[in-house]
Short mmCIF file of C-alpha atoms and ligand atoms in Angstrom, two decimals:
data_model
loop_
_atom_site.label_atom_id
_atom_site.label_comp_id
_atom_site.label_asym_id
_atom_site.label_seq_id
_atom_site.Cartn_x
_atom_site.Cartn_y
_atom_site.Cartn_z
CA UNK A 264 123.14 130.72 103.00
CA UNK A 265 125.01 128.65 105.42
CA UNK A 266 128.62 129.63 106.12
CA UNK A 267 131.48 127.36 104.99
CA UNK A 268 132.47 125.62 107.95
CA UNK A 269 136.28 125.20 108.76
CA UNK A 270 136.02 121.36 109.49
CA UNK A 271 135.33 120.92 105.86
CA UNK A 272 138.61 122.98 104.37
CA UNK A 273 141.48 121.55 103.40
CA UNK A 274 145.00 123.41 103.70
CA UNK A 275 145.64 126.81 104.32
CA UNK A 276 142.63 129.36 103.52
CA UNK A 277 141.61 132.65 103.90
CA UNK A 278 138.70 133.99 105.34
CA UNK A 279 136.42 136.40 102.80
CA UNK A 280 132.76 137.82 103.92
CA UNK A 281 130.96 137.51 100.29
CA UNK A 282 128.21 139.83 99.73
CA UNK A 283 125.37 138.30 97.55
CA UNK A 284 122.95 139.89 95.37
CA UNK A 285 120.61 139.74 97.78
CA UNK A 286 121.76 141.85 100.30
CA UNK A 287 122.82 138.77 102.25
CA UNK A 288 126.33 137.77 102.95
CA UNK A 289 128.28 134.23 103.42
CA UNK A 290 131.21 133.67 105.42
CA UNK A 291 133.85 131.88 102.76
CA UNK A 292 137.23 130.09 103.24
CA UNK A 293 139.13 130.13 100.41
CA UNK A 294 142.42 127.96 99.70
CA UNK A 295 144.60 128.45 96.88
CA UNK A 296 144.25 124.35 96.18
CA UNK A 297 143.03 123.95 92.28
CA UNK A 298 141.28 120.67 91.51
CA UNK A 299 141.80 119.54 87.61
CA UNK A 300 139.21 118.80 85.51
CA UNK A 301 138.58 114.93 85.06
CA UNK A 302 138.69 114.56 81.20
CA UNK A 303 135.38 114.40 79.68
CA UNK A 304 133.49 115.42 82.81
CA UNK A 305 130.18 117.06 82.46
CA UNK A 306 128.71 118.95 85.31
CA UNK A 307 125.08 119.03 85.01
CA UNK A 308 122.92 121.18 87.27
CA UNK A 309 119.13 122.45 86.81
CA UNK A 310 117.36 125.39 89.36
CA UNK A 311 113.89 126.67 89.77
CA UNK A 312 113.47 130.64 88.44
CA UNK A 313 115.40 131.65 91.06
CA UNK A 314 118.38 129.45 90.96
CA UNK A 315 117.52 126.99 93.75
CA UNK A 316 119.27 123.53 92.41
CA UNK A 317 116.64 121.04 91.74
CA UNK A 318 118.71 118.44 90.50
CA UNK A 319 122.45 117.33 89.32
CA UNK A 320 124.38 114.26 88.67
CA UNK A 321 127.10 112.40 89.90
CA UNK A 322 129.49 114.83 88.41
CA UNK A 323 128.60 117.94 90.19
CA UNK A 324 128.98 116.21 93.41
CA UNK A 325 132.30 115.15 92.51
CA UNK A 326 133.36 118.29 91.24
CA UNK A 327 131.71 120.33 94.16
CA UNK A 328 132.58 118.04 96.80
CA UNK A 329 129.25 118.39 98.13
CA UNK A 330 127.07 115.58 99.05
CA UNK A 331 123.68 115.70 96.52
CA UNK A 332 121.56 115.98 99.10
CA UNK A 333 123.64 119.11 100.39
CA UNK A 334 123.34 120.39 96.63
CA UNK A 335 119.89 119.78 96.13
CA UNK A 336 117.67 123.06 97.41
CA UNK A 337 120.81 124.98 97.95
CA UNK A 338 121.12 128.19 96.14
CA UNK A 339 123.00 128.16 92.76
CA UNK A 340 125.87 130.72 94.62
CA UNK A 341 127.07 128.13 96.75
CA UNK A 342 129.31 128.12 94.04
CA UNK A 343 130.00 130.98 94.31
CA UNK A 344 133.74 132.06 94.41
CA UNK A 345 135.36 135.62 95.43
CA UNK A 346 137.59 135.89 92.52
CA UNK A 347 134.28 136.05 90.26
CA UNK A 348 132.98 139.40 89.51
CA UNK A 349 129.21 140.13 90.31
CA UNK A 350 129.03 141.60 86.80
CA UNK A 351 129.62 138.13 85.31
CA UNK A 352 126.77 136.55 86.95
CA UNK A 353 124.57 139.49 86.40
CA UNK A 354 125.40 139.13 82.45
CA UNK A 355 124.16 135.27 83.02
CA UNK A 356 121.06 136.00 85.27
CA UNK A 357 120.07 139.15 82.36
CA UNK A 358 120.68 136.93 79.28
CA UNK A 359 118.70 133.85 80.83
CA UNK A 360 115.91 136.45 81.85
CA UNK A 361 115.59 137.58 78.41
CA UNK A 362 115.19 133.72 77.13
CA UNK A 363 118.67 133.69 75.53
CA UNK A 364 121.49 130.53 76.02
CA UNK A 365 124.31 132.09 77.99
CA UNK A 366 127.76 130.73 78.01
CA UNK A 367 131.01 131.65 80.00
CA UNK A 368 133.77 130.91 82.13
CA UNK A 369 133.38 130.89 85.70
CA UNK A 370 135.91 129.89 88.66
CA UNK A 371 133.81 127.74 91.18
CA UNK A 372 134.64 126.96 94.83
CA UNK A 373 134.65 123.76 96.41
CA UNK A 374 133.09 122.48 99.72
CA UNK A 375 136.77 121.93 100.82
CA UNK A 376 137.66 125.54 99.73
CA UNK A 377 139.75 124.65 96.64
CA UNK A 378 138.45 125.99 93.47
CA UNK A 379 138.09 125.04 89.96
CA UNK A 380 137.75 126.69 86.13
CA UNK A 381 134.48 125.42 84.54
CA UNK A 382 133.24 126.43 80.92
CA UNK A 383 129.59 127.04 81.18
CA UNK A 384 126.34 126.80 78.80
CA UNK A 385 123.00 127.58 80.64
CA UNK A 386 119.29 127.82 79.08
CA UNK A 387 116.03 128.85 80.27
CA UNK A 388 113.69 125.98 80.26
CA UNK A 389 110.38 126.93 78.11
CA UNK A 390 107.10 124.94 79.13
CA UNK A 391 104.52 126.43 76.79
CA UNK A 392 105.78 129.46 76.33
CA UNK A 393 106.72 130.04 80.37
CA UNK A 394 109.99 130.33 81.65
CA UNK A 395 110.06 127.20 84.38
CA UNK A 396 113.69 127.08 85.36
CA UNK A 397 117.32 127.02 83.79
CA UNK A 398 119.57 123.82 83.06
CA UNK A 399 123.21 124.19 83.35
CA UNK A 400 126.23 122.20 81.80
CA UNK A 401 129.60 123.00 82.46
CA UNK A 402 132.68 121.19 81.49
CA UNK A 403 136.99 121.43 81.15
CA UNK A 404 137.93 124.94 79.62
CA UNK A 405 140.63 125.27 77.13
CA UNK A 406 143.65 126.47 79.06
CA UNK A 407 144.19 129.45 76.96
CA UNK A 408 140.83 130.82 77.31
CA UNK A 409 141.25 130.62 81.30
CA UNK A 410 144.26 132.49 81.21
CA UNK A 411 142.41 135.46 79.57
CA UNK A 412 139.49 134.84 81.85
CA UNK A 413 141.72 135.38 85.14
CA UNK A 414 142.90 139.03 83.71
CA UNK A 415 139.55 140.48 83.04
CA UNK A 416 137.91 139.58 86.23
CA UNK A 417 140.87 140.40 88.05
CA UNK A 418 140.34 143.84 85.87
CA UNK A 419 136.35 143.80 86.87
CA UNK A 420 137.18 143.09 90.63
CA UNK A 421 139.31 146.32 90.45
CA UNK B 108 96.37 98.85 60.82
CA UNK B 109 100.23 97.71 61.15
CA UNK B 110 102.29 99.64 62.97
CA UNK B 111 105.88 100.46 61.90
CA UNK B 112 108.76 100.19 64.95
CA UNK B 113 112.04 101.86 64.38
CA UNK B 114 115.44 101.30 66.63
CA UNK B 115 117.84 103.85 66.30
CA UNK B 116 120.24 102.73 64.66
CA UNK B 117 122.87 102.85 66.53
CA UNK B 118 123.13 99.43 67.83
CA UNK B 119 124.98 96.42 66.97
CA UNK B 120 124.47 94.10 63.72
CA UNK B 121 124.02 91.08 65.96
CA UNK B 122 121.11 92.61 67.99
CA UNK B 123 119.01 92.82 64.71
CA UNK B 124 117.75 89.51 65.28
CA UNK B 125 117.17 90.41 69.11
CA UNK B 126 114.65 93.38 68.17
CA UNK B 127 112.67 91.27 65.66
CA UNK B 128 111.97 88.94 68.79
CA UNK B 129 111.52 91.75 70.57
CA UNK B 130 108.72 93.35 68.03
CA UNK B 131 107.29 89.88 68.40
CA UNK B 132 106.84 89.82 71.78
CA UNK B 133 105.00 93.52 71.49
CA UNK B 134 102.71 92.45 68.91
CA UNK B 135 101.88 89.83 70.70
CA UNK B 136 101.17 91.88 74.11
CA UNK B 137 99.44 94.73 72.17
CA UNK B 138 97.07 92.20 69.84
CA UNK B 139 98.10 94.05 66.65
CA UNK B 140 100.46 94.31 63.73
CA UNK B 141 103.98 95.50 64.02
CA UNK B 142 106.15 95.92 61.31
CA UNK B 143 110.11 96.17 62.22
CA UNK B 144 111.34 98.98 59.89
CA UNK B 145 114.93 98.83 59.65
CA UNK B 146 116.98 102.38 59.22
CA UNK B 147 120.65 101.60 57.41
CA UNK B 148 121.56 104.68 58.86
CA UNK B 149 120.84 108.21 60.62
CA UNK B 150 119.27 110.62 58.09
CA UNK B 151 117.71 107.40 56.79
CA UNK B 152 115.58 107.20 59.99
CA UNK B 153 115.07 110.75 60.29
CA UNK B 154 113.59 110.70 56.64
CA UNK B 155 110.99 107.54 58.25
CA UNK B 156 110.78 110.40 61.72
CA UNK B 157 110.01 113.25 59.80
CA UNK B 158 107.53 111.61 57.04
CA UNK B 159 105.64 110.08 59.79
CA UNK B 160 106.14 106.53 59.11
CA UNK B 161 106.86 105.51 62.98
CA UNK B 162 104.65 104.87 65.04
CA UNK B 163 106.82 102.86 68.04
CA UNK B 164 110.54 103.53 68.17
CA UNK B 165 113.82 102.84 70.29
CA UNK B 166 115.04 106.43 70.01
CA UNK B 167 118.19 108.33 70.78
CA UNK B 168 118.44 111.35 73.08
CA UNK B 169 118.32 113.65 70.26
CA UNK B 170 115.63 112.36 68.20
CA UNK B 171 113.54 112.05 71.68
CA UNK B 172 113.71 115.73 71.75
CA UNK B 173 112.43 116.36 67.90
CA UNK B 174 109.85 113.27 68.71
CA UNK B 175 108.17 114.67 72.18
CA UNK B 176 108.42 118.03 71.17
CA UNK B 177 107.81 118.44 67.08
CA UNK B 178 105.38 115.12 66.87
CA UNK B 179 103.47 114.75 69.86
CA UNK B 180 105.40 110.84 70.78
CA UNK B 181 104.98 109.49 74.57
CA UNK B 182 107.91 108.48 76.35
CA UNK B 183 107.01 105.21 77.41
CA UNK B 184 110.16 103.62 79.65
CA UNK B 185 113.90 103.60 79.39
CA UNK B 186 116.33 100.99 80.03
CA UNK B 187 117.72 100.07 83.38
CA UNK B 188 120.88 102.02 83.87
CA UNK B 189 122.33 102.75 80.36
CA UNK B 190 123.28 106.34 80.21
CA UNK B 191 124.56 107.09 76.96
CA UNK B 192 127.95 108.54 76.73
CA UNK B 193 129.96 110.12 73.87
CA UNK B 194 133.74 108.37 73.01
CA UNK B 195 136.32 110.40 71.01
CA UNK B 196 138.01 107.84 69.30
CA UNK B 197 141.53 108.20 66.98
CA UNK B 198 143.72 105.66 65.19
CA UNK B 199 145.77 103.48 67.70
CA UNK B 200 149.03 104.27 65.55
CA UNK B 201 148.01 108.11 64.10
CA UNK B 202 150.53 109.81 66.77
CA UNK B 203 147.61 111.67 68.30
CA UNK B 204 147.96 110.77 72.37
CA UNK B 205 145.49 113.44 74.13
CA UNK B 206 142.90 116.25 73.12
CA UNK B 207 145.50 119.21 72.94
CA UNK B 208 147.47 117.30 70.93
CA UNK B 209 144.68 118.11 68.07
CA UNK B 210 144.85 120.64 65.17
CA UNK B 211 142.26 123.03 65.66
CA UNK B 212 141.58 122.54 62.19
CA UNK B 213 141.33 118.47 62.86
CA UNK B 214 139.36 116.53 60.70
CA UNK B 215 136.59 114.96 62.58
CA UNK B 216 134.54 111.70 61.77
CA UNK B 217 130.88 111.25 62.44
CA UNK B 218 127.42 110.23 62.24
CA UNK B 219 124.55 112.00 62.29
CA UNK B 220 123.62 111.16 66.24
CA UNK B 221 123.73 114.58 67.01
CA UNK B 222 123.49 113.82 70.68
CA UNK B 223 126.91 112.20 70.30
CA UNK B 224 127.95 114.55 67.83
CA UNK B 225 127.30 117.62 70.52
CA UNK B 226 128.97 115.83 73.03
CA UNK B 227 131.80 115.18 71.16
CA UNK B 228 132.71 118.66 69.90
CA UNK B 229 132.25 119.65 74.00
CA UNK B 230 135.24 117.20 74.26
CA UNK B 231 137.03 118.84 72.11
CA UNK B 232 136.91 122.55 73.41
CA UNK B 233 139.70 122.25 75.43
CA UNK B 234 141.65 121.89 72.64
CA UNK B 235 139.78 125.09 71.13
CA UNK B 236 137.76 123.22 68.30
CA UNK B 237 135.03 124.39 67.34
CA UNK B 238 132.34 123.44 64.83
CA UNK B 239 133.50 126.45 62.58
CA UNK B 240 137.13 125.71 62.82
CA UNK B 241 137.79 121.78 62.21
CA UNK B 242 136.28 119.74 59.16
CA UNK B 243 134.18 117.11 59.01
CA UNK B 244 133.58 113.09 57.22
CA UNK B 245 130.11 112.62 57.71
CA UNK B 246 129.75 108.69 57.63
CA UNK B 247 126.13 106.86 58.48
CA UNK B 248 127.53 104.40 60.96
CA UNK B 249 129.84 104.38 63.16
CA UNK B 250 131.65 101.48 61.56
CA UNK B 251 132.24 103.72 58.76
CA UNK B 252 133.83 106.19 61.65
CA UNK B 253 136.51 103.97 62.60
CA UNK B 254 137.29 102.72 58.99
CA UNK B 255 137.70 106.59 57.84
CA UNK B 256 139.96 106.88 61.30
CA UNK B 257 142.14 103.23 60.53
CA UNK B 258 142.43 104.79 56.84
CA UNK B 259 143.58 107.92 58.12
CA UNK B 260 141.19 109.77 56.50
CA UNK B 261 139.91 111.68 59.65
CA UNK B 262 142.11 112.86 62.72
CA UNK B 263 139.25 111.62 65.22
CA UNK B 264 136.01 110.45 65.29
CA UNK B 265 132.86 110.69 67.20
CA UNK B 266 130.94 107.32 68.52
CA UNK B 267 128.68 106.54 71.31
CA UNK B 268 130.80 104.76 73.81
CA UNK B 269 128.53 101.64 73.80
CA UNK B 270 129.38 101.10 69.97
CA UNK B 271 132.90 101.51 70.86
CA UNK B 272 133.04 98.99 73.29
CA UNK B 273 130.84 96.57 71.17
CA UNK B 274 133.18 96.70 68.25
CA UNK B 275 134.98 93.49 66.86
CA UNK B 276 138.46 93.10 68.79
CA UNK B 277 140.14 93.15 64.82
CA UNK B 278 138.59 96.78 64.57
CA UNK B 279 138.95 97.98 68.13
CA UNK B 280 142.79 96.74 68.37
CA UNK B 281 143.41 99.71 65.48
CA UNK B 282 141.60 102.54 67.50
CA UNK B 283 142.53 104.02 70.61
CA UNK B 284 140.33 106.06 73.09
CA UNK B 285 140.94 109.79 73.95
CA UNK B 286 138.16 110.58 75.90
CA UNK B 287 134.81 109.14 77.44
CA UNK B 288 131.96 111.91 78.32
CA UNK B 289 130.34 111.48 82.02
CA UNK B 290 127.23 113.01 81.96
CA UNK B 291 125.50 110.13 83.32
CA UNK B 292 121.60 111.70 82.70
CA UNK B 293 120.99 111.05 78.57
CA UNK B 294 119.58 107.56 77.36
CA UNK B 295 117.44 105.72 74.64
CA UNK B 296 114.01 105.27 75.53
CA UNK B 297 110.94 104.09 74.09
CA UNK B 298 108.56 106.23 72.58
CA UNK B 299 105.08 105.77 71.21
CA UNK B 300 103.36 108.06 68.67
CA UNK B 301 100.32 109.87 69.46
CA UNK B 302 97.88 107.75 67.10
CA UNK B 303 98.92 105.02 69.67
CA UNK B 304 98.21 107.21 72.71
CA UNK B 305 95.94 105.28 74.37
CA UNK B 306 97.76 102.21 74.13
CA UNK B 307 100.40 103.69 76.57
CA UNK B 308 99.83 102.37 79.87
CA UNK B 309 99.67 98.80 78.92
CA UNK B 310 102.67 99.09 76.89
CA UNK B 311 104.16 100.71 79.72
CA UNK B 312 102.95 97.85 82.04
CA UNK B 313 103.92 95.23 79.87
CA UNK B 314 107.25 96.35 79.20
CA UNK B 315 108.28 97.32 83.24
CA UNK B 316 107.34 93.76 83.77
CA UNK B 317 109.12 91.74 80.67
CA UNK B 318 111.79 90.24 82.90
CA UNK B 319 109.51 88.77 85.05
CA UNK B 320 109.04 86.49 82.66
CA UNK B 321 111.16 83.92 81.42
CA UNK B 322 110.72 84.50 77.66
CA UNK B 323 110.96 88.52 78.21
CA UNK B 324 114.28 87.88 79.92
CA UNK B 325 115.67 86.15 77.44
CA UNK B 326 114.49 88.57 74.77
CA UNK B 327 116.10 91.43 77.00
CA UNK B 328 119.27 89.39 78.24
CA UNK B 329 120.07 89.23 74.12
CA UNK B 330 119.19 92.83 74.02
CA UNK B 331 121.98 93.75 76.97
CA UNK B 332 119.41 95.54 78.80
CA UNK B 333 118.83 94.00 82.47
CA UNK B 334 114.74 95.66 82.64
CA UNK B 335 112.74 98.55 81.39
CA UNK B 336 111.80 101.09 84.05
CA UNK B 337 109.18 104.01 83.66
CA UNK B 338 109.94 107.07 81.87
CA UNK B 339 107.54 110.21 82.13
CA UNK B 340 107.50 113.19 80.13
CA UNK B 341 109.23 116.12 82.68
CA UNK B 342 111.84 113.38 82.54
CA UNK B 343 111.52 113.50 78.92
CA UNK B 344 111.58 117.36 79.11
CA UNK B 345 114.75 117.22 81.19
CA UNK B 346 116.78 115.63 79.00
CA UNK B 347 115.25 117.70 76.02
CA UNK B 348 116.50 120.88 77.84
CA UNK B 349 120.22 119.08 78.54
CA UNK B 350 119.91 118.60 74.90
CA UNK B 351 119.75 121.46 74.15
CA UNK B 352 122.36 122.90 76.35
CA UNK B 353 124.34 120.33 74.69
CA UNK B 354 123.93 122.12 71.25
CA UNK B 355 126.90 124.14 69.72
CA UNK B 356 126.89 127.85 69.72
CA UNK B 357 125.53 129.52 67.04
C1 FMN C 114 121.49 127.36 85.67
C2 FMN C 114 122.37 128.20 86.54
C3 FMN C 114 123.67 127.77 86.82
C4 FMN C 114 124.51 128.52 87.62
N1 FMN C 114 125.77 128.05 87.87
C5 FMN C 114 126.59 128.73 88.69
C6 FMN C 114 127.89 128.23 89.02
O1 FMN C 114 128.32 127.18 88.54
N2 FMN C 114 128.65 128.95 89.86
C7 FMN C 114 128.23 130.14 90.42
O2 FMN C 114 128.99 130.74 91.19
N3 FMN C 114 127.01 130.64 90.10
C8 FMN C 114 126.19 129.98 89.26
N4 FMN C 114 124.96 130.49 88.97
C9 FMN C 114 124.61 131.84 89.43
C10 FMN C 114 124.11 131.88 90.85
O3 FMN C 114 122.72 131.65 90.84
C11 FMN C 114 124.39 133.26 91.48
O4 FMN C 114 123.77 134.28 90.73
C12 FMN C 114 125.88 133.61 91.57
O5 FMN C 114 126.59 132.57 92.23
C13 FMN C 114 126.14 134.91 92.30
O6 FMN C 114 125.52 134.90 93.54
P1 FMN C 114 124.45 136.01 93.94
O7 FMN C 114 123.59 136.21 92.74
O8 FMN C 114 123.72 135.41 95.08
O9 FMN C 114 125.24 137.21 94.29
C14 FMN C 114 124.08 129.75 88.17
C15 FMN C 114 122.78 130.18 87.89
C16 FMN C 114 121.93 129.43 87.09
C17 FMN C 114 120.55 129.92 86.82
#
């Protein structure tokens, strides 16, 4: 995937080489910059089996500060923030491979390198008995829930 | 044979006499017998859904997912840019000012539109609600939502935002709007059951070209919908699977 390109960032940021599943690795500036959830938001998203986007709404371009047409084709972890443990995302990819509904917290970064605290439901999507992709929502956490959220992956990054 | 269409019955009083027009006009354009079934309320047209007695229908997002998947129904085309959005209403003097401000043990008002109702309760997460913790006044309408919210009987209540905004100024002046869902990719469509299969193209031609004609416009200018565009079933399945993400966990 595409390194984040300093043009883009806004404020002061740090620079973090993220290693992905993969094998690969992305170059990622990160600013401290949180962007609030507009109330009643929802952040819609579907991928292939492998977590390609293949579409989203007007929300997760908002949200992401990516155009769509950067968004759409783009791997799901271009999301993908340093503060999230890879244990997290291997509990979604596991539950989703198994044909379960998986839901969770997850701390997303921007295009601009600011982050922000989702509350996430994803589903595999069943075509006659196959497994043809996963749909996404994700909308405003309760505060309270976050606050737990940052101490255990802060304890999982550790 | 006569045909039975149902409209979900979520819209206005004063469109009623719009969608007998409307039926009408498709009886006329499909040379047979329609007969406009009217549901008072929710379960009521579920009851018609689930004993097989419709054959065309005007259905919500949830009830397309029961229809395309559980019976077999065709989506056929969907209004022109009318997502359908969720409102989370309370009463304009109840002291309630913003979602935290909620017991998580509020009382809730709503219908049985369980696309709105799923919606709603996401709205309420961040104030940690959850289906298990708050209680619930199940009304049919959502008229009878904001009377059980002006009577204080519920905290806040569930409506799709189009009813909201389509409510008389008398009722809307005692209700005041928390929150409005964005999601931007749910909406009614028009569905035909699969003993009408092969009537589906022409329906679907007729109807993406009503307001090209002076007498469709004005049937769909009383109906608040600008023009009926194509809907195919992966969209279908699309919103089927959002519906289901939707859903409240188990
Ligand atoms: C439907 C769906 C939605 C996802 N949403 C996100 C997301 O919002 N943020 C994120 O970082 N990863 C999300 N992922 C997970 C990514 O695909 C990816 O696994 C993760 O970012 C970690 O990157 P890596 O697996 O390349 O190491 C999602 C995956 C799926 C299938």
């Amino acid at each position: 995937m595409q390194d984040m390109q300093i043009d883009d960032i806004v404020g002061d940021y740090e620079e973090i080489n993220q290693s992905l599943s993969d094998g690969s690795s992305r170059k990622v500036l990160v600013t401290q910059q949180e962007t609030d959830f507009p109330a009643g938001c929802l952040v819609v998203s579907q991928t292939d089996i492998n977590g390609t986007i293949t579409a989203a709404n007007e929300s997760f371009v908002t949200m992401s500060g990516y155009s769509l047409d950067e968004i759409i084709g783009s791997p799901h972890a271009l999301l993908r923030h340093p503060d999230m443990p890879a244990a997290a995302f291997a509990d979604l990819w596991q539950t989703l491979q198994a044909g379960n509904k998986w839901y969770g917290y997850v701390k997303n970064l921007r295009k601009d390198g600011g982050f922000y605290w989702v509350y996430a439901t994803a589903i595999p999507n069943i075509r006659e008995g196959v497994v043809q992709g996963y749909t996404s929502v994700r909308r405003e956490p309760s505060k309270t829930k976050i606050e737990e959220c940052k101490k255990l992956y802060r304890e999982m990054l550790n | 044979m006569t045909y039975n269409l149902a409209v979900s019955p979520d819209f206005k009083p004063d469109l009623l006499s719009g969608w007998f027009i409307f039926n009408t006009w498709l009886q006329h354009q499909l040379d047979t017998g329609i007969h406009f079934e009217i549901h008072q309320g929710f379960d009521e047209q579920l009851e018609a859904i689930d004993a097989d007695k419709v054959d065309i229908i005007y259905a919500n997002p949830y009830d397309i997912s029961r229809l395309v998947r559980d019976k077999g129904f065709i989506p056929v085309a969907k209004p022109h840019a009318k997502p359908d959005e969720a409102i989370v209403v309370t009463a304009a003097e109840g002291g309630i000012n913003v979602i935290p401000d909620l017991d998580v043990s509020a009382t809730i008002a709503k219908t049985h539109a369980r696309d709105v109702d799923n919606i709603g309760m996401i709205l309420l997460e961040p104030a940690d609600i959850t289906p298990q913790s708050a209680q619930t006044l199940e009304c049919d309408t959502y008229i009878c939502v904001a009377k059980a919210l002006i009577n204080g009987k519920a905290d806040v209540g569930f409506m799709l935002t189009e009813a909201f905004n389509e409510l008389s100024p008398l009722v809307a002046k005692q209700l005041k709007p928390l929150v409005s869902s964005q999601i931007q990719l749910i909406h009614h469509a028009i569905l035909l059951g699969p003993q009408l299969a092969e009537h589906h193209d022409a329906l679907a031609a007729f109807l993406t070209d009503m307001h090209n004609t002076e007498k469709g416009k004005k049937i769909l200018d009383d109906l608040g919908i600008s023009h009926w565009e194509p809907m195919d079933k992966e969209e279908a399945e699309f919103m089927i699977d959002l519906m289901d993400t939707l859903a409240p966990k188990e």
